[in-house]
CSV table of N, CA, C and O in Angstrom, one decimal:
chain,number,residue,atom,x,y,z
A,1,MET,N,1.4,-1.1,-0.1
A,1,MET,CA,-0.1,-0.1,0.5
A,1,MET,C,1.1,1.6,0.1
A,1,MET,O,1.8,1.6,0.8
A,2,GLY,N,0.5,1.8,-0.9
A,2,GLY,CA,1.6,3.8,-1.0
A,2,GLY,C,1.4,4.2,0.4
A,2,GLY,O,0.5,4.3,0.7
A,3,ALA,N,2.0,5.3,0.4
A,3,ALA,CA,1.3,6.3,1.3
A,3,ALA,C,0.6,7.2,0.7
A,3,ALA,O,-0.2,7.2,2.2
A,4,LEU,N,0.5,7.3,0.5
A,4,LEU,CA,-1.0,8.3,-0.2
A,4,LEU,C,-2.4,7.4,0.2
A,4,LEU,O,-3.2,7.4,1.1
A,5,ASP,N,-2.6,6.1,0.4
A,5,ASP,CA,-3.6,5.3,0.6
A,5,ASP,C,-3.7,5.4,1.9
A,5,ASP,O,-4.6,4.2,2.4
A,6,LEU,N,-2.2,5.1,3.3
A,6,LEU,CA,-2.3,4.7,3.9
A,6,LEU,C,-2.7,6.2,4.9
A,6,LEU,O,-3.2,5.9,5.3
A,7,ILE,N,-2.4,7.2,4.6
A,7,ILE,CA,-3.0,8.2,4.9
A,7,ILE,C,-4.5,8.1,4.6
A,7,ILE,O,-5.4,8.3,5.7
A,8,PHE,N,-5.3,8.1,3.6
A,8,PHE,CA,-6.6,7.9,3.4
A,8,PHE,C,-7.6,7.6,4.0
A,8,PHE,O,-8.4,7.0,4.0
A,9,THR,N,-6.4,5.8,4.3
A,9,THR,CA,-7.1,4.9,5.0
A,9,THR,C,-7.5,5.5,7.0
A,9,THR,O,-8.1,5.1,7.4
A,10,ALA,N,-5.7,6.4,6.8
A,10,ALA,CA,-6.1,6.5,7.8
A,10,ALA,C,-7.0,7.9,8.7
A,10,ALA,O,-8.0,7.9,9.8
A,11,LEU,N,-7.4,8.9,8.0
A,11,LEU,CA,-8.8,9.1,7.5
A,11,LEU,C,-9.5,8.9,7.5
A,11,LEU,O,-10.6,9.8,7.7
A,12,ALA,N,-10.1,7.8,6.6
A,12,ALA,CA,-11.8,7.0,6.5
A,12,ALA,C,-12.3,7.3,8.3
A,12,ALA,O,-13.3,7.3,7.8
A,13,ASP,N,-11.9,7.1,9.0
A,13,ASP,CA,-12.1,6.9,10.4
A,13,ASP,C,-12.8,8.1,11.3
A,13,ASP,O,-11.9,9.0,11.7
A,14,PRO,N,-14.2,8.2,11.4
A,14,PRO,CA,-14.0,9.7,11.8
A,14,PRO,C,-13.8,10.2,13.6
A,14,PRO,O,-13.4,10.8,13.9
A,15,GLY,N,-13.1,8.5,14.4
A,15,GLY,CA,-12.8,9.3,15.6
A,15,GLY,C,-11.5,9.3,15.1
A,15,GLY,O,-10.4,9.9,16.0
A,16,ARG,N,-10.2,8.8,14.2
A,16,ARG,CA,-9.3,8.9,13.8
A,16,ARG,C,-9.1,10.6,13.1
A,16,ARG,O,-8.2,11.2,14.0
A,17,ARG,N,-9.7,10.8,12.1
A,17,ARG,CA,-10.1,12.3,12.0
A,17,ARG,C,-10.3,12.9,13.6
A,17,ARG,O,-9.4,14.0,13.8
A,18,ALA,N,-10.9,12.9,14.3
A,18,ALA,CA,-11.1,13.5,15.8
A,18,ALA,C,-9.7,13.8,16.1
A,18,ALA,O,-9.2,14.8,16.8
A,19,MET,N,-9.0,12.9,16.0
A,19,MET,CA,-8.3,12.8,17.7
A,19,MET,C,-6.8,13.8,15.9
A,19,MET,O,-6.6,14.4,16.7
A,20,VAL,N,-7.3,13.6,14.9
A,20,VAL,CA,-6.0,14.1,14.2
A,20,VAL,C,-6.5,15.9,14.8
A,20,VAL,O,-5.4,17.1,14.8
A,21,GLU,N,-8.0,16.2,14.3
A,21,GLU,CA,-8.1,17.7,14.8
A,21,GLU,C,-7.4,18.3,15.6
A,21,GLU,O,-7.3,18.8,16.1
A,22,ARG,N,-7.7,17.2,17.1
A,22,ARG,CA,-7.3,17.7,18.5
A,22,ARG,C,-6.0,18.1,18.2
A,22,ARG,O,-5.1,19.1,19.0
A,23,LEU,N,-5.0,17.0,17.3
A,23,LEU,CA,-3.3,16.5,17.7
A,23,LEU,C,-3.2,18.5,17.0
A,23,LEU,O,-1.9,18.7,17.2
A,24,CYS,N,-4.0,19.4,15.8
A,24,CYS,CA,-3.5,20.0,15.3
A,24,CYS,C,-3.5,21.1,15.9
A,24,CYS,O,-2.6,22.3,15.6
A,25,ALA,N,-4.3,21.5,17.5
A,25,ALA,CA,-4.1,22.2,18.2
A,25,ALA,C,-2.9,22.5,18.8
A,25,ALA,O,-2.0,23.4,19.8
A,26,ARG,N,-2.4,21.3,19.8
A,26,ARG,CA,-1.4,20.8,20.5
A,26,ARG,C,-1.4,18.9,21.1
A,26,ARG,O,-2.5,18.3,20.1
A,27,PRO,N,0.0,18.3,20.8
A,27,PRO,CA,0.2,17.1,21.0
A,27,PRO,C,-0.6,16.5,22.0
A,27,PRO,O,-0.8,17.8,22.9
A,28,ALA,N,-1.1,15.6,22.3
A,28,ALA,CA,-2.0,14.9,23.6
A,28,ALA,C,-1.8,14.0,23.9
A,28,ALA,O,-0.8,13.0,22.9
A,29,SER,N,-1.6,13.2,25.2
A,29,SER,CA,-1.7,12.1,25.8
A,29,SER,C,-2.9,10.7,25.3
A,29,SER,O,-3.3,11.2,24.4
A,30,VAL,N,-2.1,9.6,25.4
A,30,VAL,CA,-3.5,8.6,24.8
A,30,VAL,C,-5.3,8.9,25.4
A,30,VAL,O,-6.3,9.1,24.7
A,31,LYS,N,-4.9,9.5,26.5
A,31,LYS,CA,-5.7,9.6,27.6
A,31,LYS,C,-6.8,10.8,26.9
A,31,LYS,O,-8.0,10.7,26.8
A,32,GLU,N,-6.0,12.1,26.8
A,32,GLU,CA,-6.9,13.2,26.1
A,32,GLU,C,-6.9,12.9,24.9
A,32,GLU,O,-8.5,13.7,24.5
A,33,LEU,N,-6.8,12.2,24.0
A,33,LEU,CA,-7.3,11.9,23.2
A,33,LEU,C,-8.6,11.2,22.6
A,33,LEU,O,-9.5,11.3,22.3
A,34,ALA,N,-9.1,10.3,23.8
A,34,ALA,CA,-9.6,9.3,24.1
A,34,ALA,C,-11.4,9.5,24.8
A,34,ALA,O,-12.1,9.5,24.0
A,35,GLU,N,-11.1,10.8,25.3
A,35,GLU,CA,-12.0,10.8,26.8
A,35,GLU,C,-12.9,11.7,25.3
A,35,GLU,O,-14.3,11.1,25.8
A,36,PRO,N,-12.4,12.4,24.9
A,36,PRO,CA,-13.5,13.2,24.3
A,36,PRO,C,-14.5,12.9,23.2
A,36,PRO,O,-15.7,13.3,22.5
A,37,ILE,N,-13.6,11.8,22.7
A,37,ILE,CA,-14.9,10.7,22.0
A,37,ILE,C,-15.4,9.2,22.3
A,37,ILE,O,-15.4,8.5,21.7
A,38,GLY,N,-15.6,9.4,23.5
A,38,GLY,CA,-15.9,8.0,24.2
A,38,GLY,C,-15.2,7.2,23.7
A,38,GLY,O,-15.6,5.7,23.7
A,39,MET,N,-14.2,6.7,23.7
A,39,MET,CA,-13.1,5.5,23.3
A,39,MET,C,-12.2,5.0,24.4
A,39,MET,O,-11.8,5.6,25.1
A,40,ARG,N,-12.4,3.7,24.3
A,40,ARG,CA,-11.4,3.5,25.4
A,40,ARG,C,-10.2,2.9,24.9
A,40,ARG,O,-10.1,3.2,23.6
A,41,LEU,N,-9.1,3.0,26.0
A,41,LEU,CA,-7.8,3.9,25.4
A,41,LEU,C,-7.1,2.5,24.4
A,41,LEU,O,-6.5,2.4,23.6
A,42,PRO,N,-7.7,1.4,25.3
A,42,PRO,CA,-7.3,-0.2,24.2
A,42,PRO,C,-7.4,0.4,22.2
A,42,PRO,O,-6.6,0.7,20.9
A,43,SER,N,-8.5,0.7,22.0
A,43,SER,CA,-9.3,1.0,20.9
A,43,SER,C,-8.6,2.4,20.2
A,43,SER,O,-7.6,2.6,19.6
A,44,ALA,N,-8.3,3.1,21.2
A,44,ALA,CA,-7.3,4.8,21.3
A,44,ALA,C,-6.3,4.3,20.3
A,44,ALA,O,-5.6,4.7,19.5
A,45,LEU,N,-5.4,3.2,21.4
A,45,LEU,CA,-4.1,3.4,20.7
A,45,LEU,C,-3.7,2.1,19.5
A,45,LEU,O,-3.3,2.4,18.3
A,46,LYS,N,-5.3,1.2,19.2
A,46,LYS,CA,-4.7,0.8,17.6
A,46,LYS,C,-5.1,1.5,16.4
A,46,LYS,O,-4.8,1.5,15.3
A,47,HIS,N,-6.2,3.0,16.9
A,47,HIS,CA,-6.4,4.0,16.1
A,47,HIS,C,-5.1,4.9,15.8
A,47,HIS,O,-4.7,4.9,15.1
A,48,LEU,N,-4.9,5.2,16.8
A,48,LEU,CA,-3.5,5.5,16.8
A,48,LEU,C,-2.2,5.2,16.1
A,48,LEU,O,-1.0,5.9,15.1
A,49,ARG,N,-2.2,3.9,15.9
A,49,ARG,CA,-1.3,2.5,15.6
A,49,ARG,C,-1.9,3.7,13.6
A,49,ARG,O,-0.5,3.6,13.1
A,50,VAL,N,-2.2,3.6,13.3
A,50,VAL,CA,-3.2,3.8,12.3
A,50,VAL,C,-2.4,4.8,11.7
A,50,VAL,O,-1.9,4.8,10.6
A,51,LEU,N,-3.1,5.8,12.2
A,51,LEU,CA,-2.4,7.1,12.2
A,51,LEU,C,-0.7,7.0,12.6
A,51,LEU,O,-0.2,8.4,10.7
A,52,GLU,N,0.1,6.9,13.2
A,52,GLU,CA,1.2,6.9,12.9
A,52,GLU,C,2.0,5.6,11.5
A,52,GLU,O,2.4,6.4,11.2
A,53,ASP,N,1.6,4.9,11.3
A,53,ASP,CA,1.9,3.7,9.9
A,53,ASP,C,1.1,4.7,8.9
A,53,ASP,O,2.2,4.3,7.7
A,54,GLY,N,0.2,5.9,9.1
A,54,GLY,CA,0.2,6.8,8.2
A,54,GLY,C,0.5,8.2,7.4
A,54,GLY,O,1.5,8.5,7.0
A,55,GLY,N,1.1,7.6,8.6
A,55,GLY,CA,2.6,8.7,8.8
A,55,GLY,C,1.6,10.3,9.3
A,55,GLY,O,2.9,11.9,9.2
A,56,LEU,N,0.6,10.0,10.3
A,56,LEU,CA,0.0,11.3,9.8
A,56,LEU,C,0.3,12.0,11.5
A,56,LEU,O,0.5,13.4,11.8
A,57,VAL,N,0.8,11.1,12.4
A,57,VAL,CA,1.0,11.6,14.0
A,57,VAL,C,2.1,11.0,14.3
A,57,VAL,O,2.8,9.5,13.3
A,58,ALA,N,3.0,11.4,15.0
A,58,ALA,CA,4.6,10.7,16.1
A,58,ALA,C,4.3,11.1,17.2
A,58,ALA,O,3.2,11.3,17.8
A,59,SER,N,4.6,9.6,18.1
A,59,SER,CA,4.5,9.4,19.4
A,59,SER,C,6.3,9.4,20.0
A,59,SER,O,6.9,9.4,19.3
A,60,ARG,N,6.1,10.1,21.5
A,60,ARG,CA,7.4,10.1,21.6
A,60,ARG,C,6.5,9.7,23.7
A,60,ARG,O,5.3,10.1,24.1
A,61,LYS,N,8.2,9.0,23.9
A,61,LYS,CA,7.3,8.8,25.3
A,61,LYS,C,8.2,9.7,26.5
A,61,LYS,O,8.8,10.5,26.1
A,62,MET,N,7.3,10.3,27.0
A,62,MET,CA,7.3,11.3,28.1
A,62,MET,C,6.9,11.0,29.9
A,62,MET,O,5.9,10.5,30.1
A,63,GLY,N,7.7,10.0,30.2
A,63,GLY,CA,7.7,9.9,31.7
A,63,GLY,C,7.4,8.3,31.6
A,63,GLY,O,7.2,7.3,30.3
A,64,ARG,N,5.6,8.4,32.1
A,64,ARG,CA,4.9,6.6,32.3
A,64,ARG,C,4.0,7.0,30.6
A,64,ARG,O,3.3,6.0,30.5
A,65,GLU,N,3.8,8.1,30.5
A,65,GLU,CA,2.7,8.5,28.7
A,65,GLU,C,2.8,8.6,28.0
A,65,GLU,O,4.9,9.1,27.4
A,66,ARG,N,2.7,8.1,26.9
A,66,ARG,CA,2.9,8.4,25.4
A,66,ARG,C,2.4,9.9,24.3
A,66,ARG,O,1.1,9.6,25.1
A,67,ILE,N,3.2,10.4,24.4
A,67,ILE,CA,2.4,11.8,23.7
A,67,ILE,C,2.5,11.7,22.4
A,67,ILE,O,3.4,12.1,21.4
A,68,TYR,N,1.5,12.2,21.4
A,68,TYR,CA,1.1,12.5,19.7
A,68,TYR,C,0.9,13.4,19.8
A,68,TYR,O,0.4,14.5,20.1
A,69,ALA,N,1.6,13.6,18.5
A,69,ALA,CA,1.3,15.0,17.6
A,69,ALA,C,1.6,14.6,16.0
A,69,ALA,O,1.6,13.9,16.2
A,70,ILE,N,1.1,15.7,15.5
A,70,ILE,CA,1.0,15.7,13.7
A,70,ILE,C,2.6,16.1,13.3
A,70,ILE,O,3.2,16.3,14.0
A,71,SER,N,2.9,15.0,12.9
A,71,SER,CA,3.9,14.9,11.9
A,71,SER,C,4.6,15.8,11.2
A,71,SER,O,3.0,16.5,10.6
A,72,PRO,N,6.0,16.3,10.7
A,72,PRO,CA,6.3,17.7,10.0
A,72,PRO,C,5.7,16.9,9.1
A,72,PRO,O,6.1,16.4,8.7
A,73,GLY,N,5.0,17.5,8.2
A,73,GLY,CA,5.1,17.0,6.9
A,73,GLY,C,3.8,16.2,6.2
A,73,GLY,O,3.8,15.5,5.4
A,74,ALA,N,2.8,16.0,7.2
A,74,ALA,CA,2.2,15.4,7.3
A,74,ALA,C,1.2,15.1,6.7
A,74,ALA,O,0.1,13.7,6.2
A,75,PHE,N,0.5,16.3,5.7
A,75,PHE,CA,0.0,16.3,4.9
A,75,PHE,C,0.3,16.8,3.5
A,75,PHE,O,0.2,17.0,3.3
A,76,SER,N,1.4,16.4,3.3
A,76,SER,CA,2.6,17.1,2.3
A,76,SER,C,1.8,16.1,1.3
A,76,SER,O,1.5,16.6,0.0
A,77,PRO,N,1.9,14.5,1.3
A,77,PRO,CA,1.6,13.8,0.5
A,77,PRO,C,-0.1,14.1,-0.7
A,77,PRO,O,-0.4,14.3,-1.8
A,78,ILE,N,-1.1,14.7,0.5
A,78,ILE,CA,-1.9,15.0,0.4
A,78,ILE,C,-2.4,16.4,-0.7
A,78,ILE,O,-3.0,16.5,-1.2
A,79,ASN,N,-2.0,17.9,0.1
A,79,ASN,CA,-1.4,19.0,-0.6
A,79,ASN,C,-1.0,18.3,-2.2
A,79,ASN,O,-1.5,19.1,-3.4
A,80,GLU,N,0.2,17.3,-2.2
A,80,GLU,CA,0.2,17.4,-3.9
A,80,GLU,C,-0.7,16.9,-4.5
A,80,GLU,O,-0.5,16.9,-5.7
A,81,TRP,N,-1.5,16.0,-4.5
A,81,TRP,CA,-1.9,14.7,-4.7
A,81,TRP,C,-3.3,15.9,-5.0
A,81,TRP,O,-3.3,15.7,-6.5
A,82,VAL,N,-3.9,16.9,-4.7
A,82,VAL,CA,-4.6,17.9,-4.5
A,82,VAL,C,-4.6,18.6,-5.7
A,82,VAL,O,-4.6,19.1,-6.7
A,83,ALA,N,-2.9,19.1,-5.2
A,83,ALA,CA,-2.9,19.8,-6.4
A,83,ALA,C,-2.5,19.6,-7.9
A,83,ALA,O,-2.7,20.6,-8.9
A,84,GLN,N,-1.7,17.9,-7.9
A,84,GLN,CA,-2.3,17.9,-9.3
A,84,GLN,C,-3.4,17.3,-10.1
A,84,GLN,O,-3.4,18.0,-11.1
A,85,ARG,N,-4.0,16.8,-8.7
A,85,ARG,CA,-5.8,17.0,-10.2
A,85,ARG,C,-6.1,18.5,-10.2
A,85,ARG,O,-6.6,18.7,-11.0
A,86,GLN,N,-6.4,19.3,-9.2
A,86,GLN,CA,-6.5,20.3,-9.4
A,86,GLN,C,-5.7,21.0,-10.9
A,86,GLN,O,-6.6,22.1,-11.6
A,87,ALA,N,-4.7,21.4,-10.8
A,87,ALA,CA,-4.0,21.3,-11.9
A,87,ALA,C,-5.0,20.8,-13.5
A,87,ALA,O,-5.3,21.7,-14.6
A,88,ALA,N,-5.1,19.6,-13.2
A,88,ALA,CA,-5.3,19.4,-14.9
A,88,ALA,C,-7.1,19.4,-14.4
A,88,ALA,O,-7.1,19.6,-15.6
A,89,VAL,N,-7.7,19.6,-13.6
A,89,VAL,CA,-9.2,20.1,-13.8
A,89,VAL,C,-9.3,21.4,-14.3
A,89,VAL,O,-10.0,21.7,-14.9
A,90,ASN,N,-7.8,22.6,-13.6
A,90,ASN,CA,-8.2,24.0,-14.4
A,90,ASN,C,-7.4,23.4,-15.7
A,90,ASN,O,-8.3,24.5,-16.9
A,91,ALA,N,-6.9,22.8,-16.4
A,91,ALA,CA,-6.3,22.9,-17.8
A,91,ALA,C,-7.1,22.2,-18.2
A,91,ALA,O,-7.7,22.6,-19.8
A,92,ALA,N,-8.6,21.7,-18.0
A,92,ALA,CA,-9.8,21.3,-18.6
A,92,ALA,C,-10.7,22.2,-18.8
A,92,ALA,O,-11.2,22.0,-19.8
A,93,PHE,N,-10.3,23.0,-18.1
A,93,PHE,CA,-11.6,24.5,-17.9
A,93,PHE,C,-10.7,25.5,-19.1
A,93,PHE,O,-11.4,25.9,-19.9
A,94,ASP,N,-9.7,25.8,-18.8
A,94,ASP,CA,-8.7,26.3,-19.8
A,94,ASP,C,-8.9,26.0,-21.4
A,94,ASP,O,-9.9,26.7,-22.3
A,95,ARG,N,-8.6,23.9,-22.0
A,95,ARG,CA,-9.8,24.0,-23.1
A,95,ARG,C,-10.7,24.4,-23.6
A,95,ARG,O,-11.0,24.6,-24.6
A,96,LEU,N,-11.1,24.1,-22.1
A,96,LEU,CA,-12.4,24.3,-22.8
A,96,LEU,C,-13.3,25.7,-23.2
A,96,LEU,O,-13.8,25.9,-24.0
A,97,ALA,N,-12.7,26.9,-22.7
A,97,ALA,CA,-12.7,27.6,-22.6
A,97,ALA,C,-12.6,28.6,-24.1
A,97,ALA,O,-12.9,29.2,-24.7
A,98,ALA,N,-11.1,27.7,-24.1
A,98,ALA,CA,-10.4,28.0,-25.6
A,98,ALA,C,-11.1,27.4,-26.9
A,98,ALA,O,-12.1,28.2,-27.8
A,99,ALA,N,-11.7,26.1,-26.6
A,99,ALA,CA,-12.5,25.6,-27.4
A,99,ALA,C,-14.2,26.7,-27.7
A,99,ALA,O,-14.1,26.9,-28.6
A,100,LEU,N,-14.5,27.0,-26.4
A,100,LEU,CA,-16.0,27.6,-26.6
A,100,LEU,C,-15.1,29.2,-27.1
A,100,LEU,O,-16.5,30.1,-28.1
A,101,ALA,N,-14.4,29.7,-27.7
A,101,ALA,CA,-13.7,30.9,-28.2
A,101,ALA,C,-13.4,30.6,-29.2
A,101,ALA,O,-13.6,32.1,-29.6
A,102,ASP,N,-13.3,29.4,-30.0
A,102,ASP,CA,-13.4,29.7,-31.0
A,102,ASP,C,-14.5,29.4,-31.7
A,102,ASP,O,-14.2,29.4,-33.3
A,103,ILE,N,-15.8,29.1,-31.5
A,103,ILE,CA,-16.6,29.4,-31.6
A,103,ILE,C,-17.6,30.8,-32.8
A,103,ILE,O,-17.8,31.3,-31.4
A,104,PRO,N,-17.9,30.3,-33.8
A,104,PRO,CA,-18.2,31.6,-33.8
A,104,PRO,C,-19.7,32.1,-33.7
A,104,PRO,O,-20.4,31.3,-32.4
A,105,GLU,N,-19.5,33.7,-33.2
A,105,GLU,CA,-20.9,34.1,-32.3
A,105,GLU,C,-22.0,34.2,-33.1
A,105,GLU,O,-23.1,33.6,-32.2
A,106,ASP,N,-22.3,33.6,-34.0
A,106,ASP,CA,-23.2,34.0,-34.5
A,106,ASP,C,-23.8,32.4,-34.8
A,106,ASP,O,-25.2,31.7,-34.8
A,107,SER,N,-23.1,31.3,-34.2
A,107,SER,CA,-23.3,29.4,-33.8
A,107,SER,C,-23.8,29.7,-32.6
A,107,SER,O,-24.0,28.3,-31.7
A,108,GLN,N,-23.3,30.7,-31.8
A,108,GLN,CA,-23.7,30.4,-30.1
A,108,GLN,C,-25.3,30.1,-29.8
A,108,GLN,O,-25.6,30.0,-28.6
A,109,GLU,N,-25.9,31.1,-30.8
A,109,GLU,CA,-27.2,31.7,-30.3
A,109,GLU,C,-28.3,30.6,-30.7
A,109,GLU,O,-28.5,29.5,-31.1
């Protein structure tokens, strides 16, 4: 599975997206991520593992806790993919506009 597939798979779950939203504000512990969405710690750990596998979050050990944070550049593959699709769509609209501009005005009515 490619990096982009892992990212989209990780973001497919609403609970994981909620965790990402929270981590965009600040790093958090597993407990801080699990409680607001009513998730048990073992489930939260499984979801966080999927987010880590997708390269979206990274963790570090602080004492007895594991703290999670958004990985630097986590969204770069998504941004690049969207930019490529946007460029293709813009090019298609430019070709359409050029084709419409070539149609004589009397045949447009």
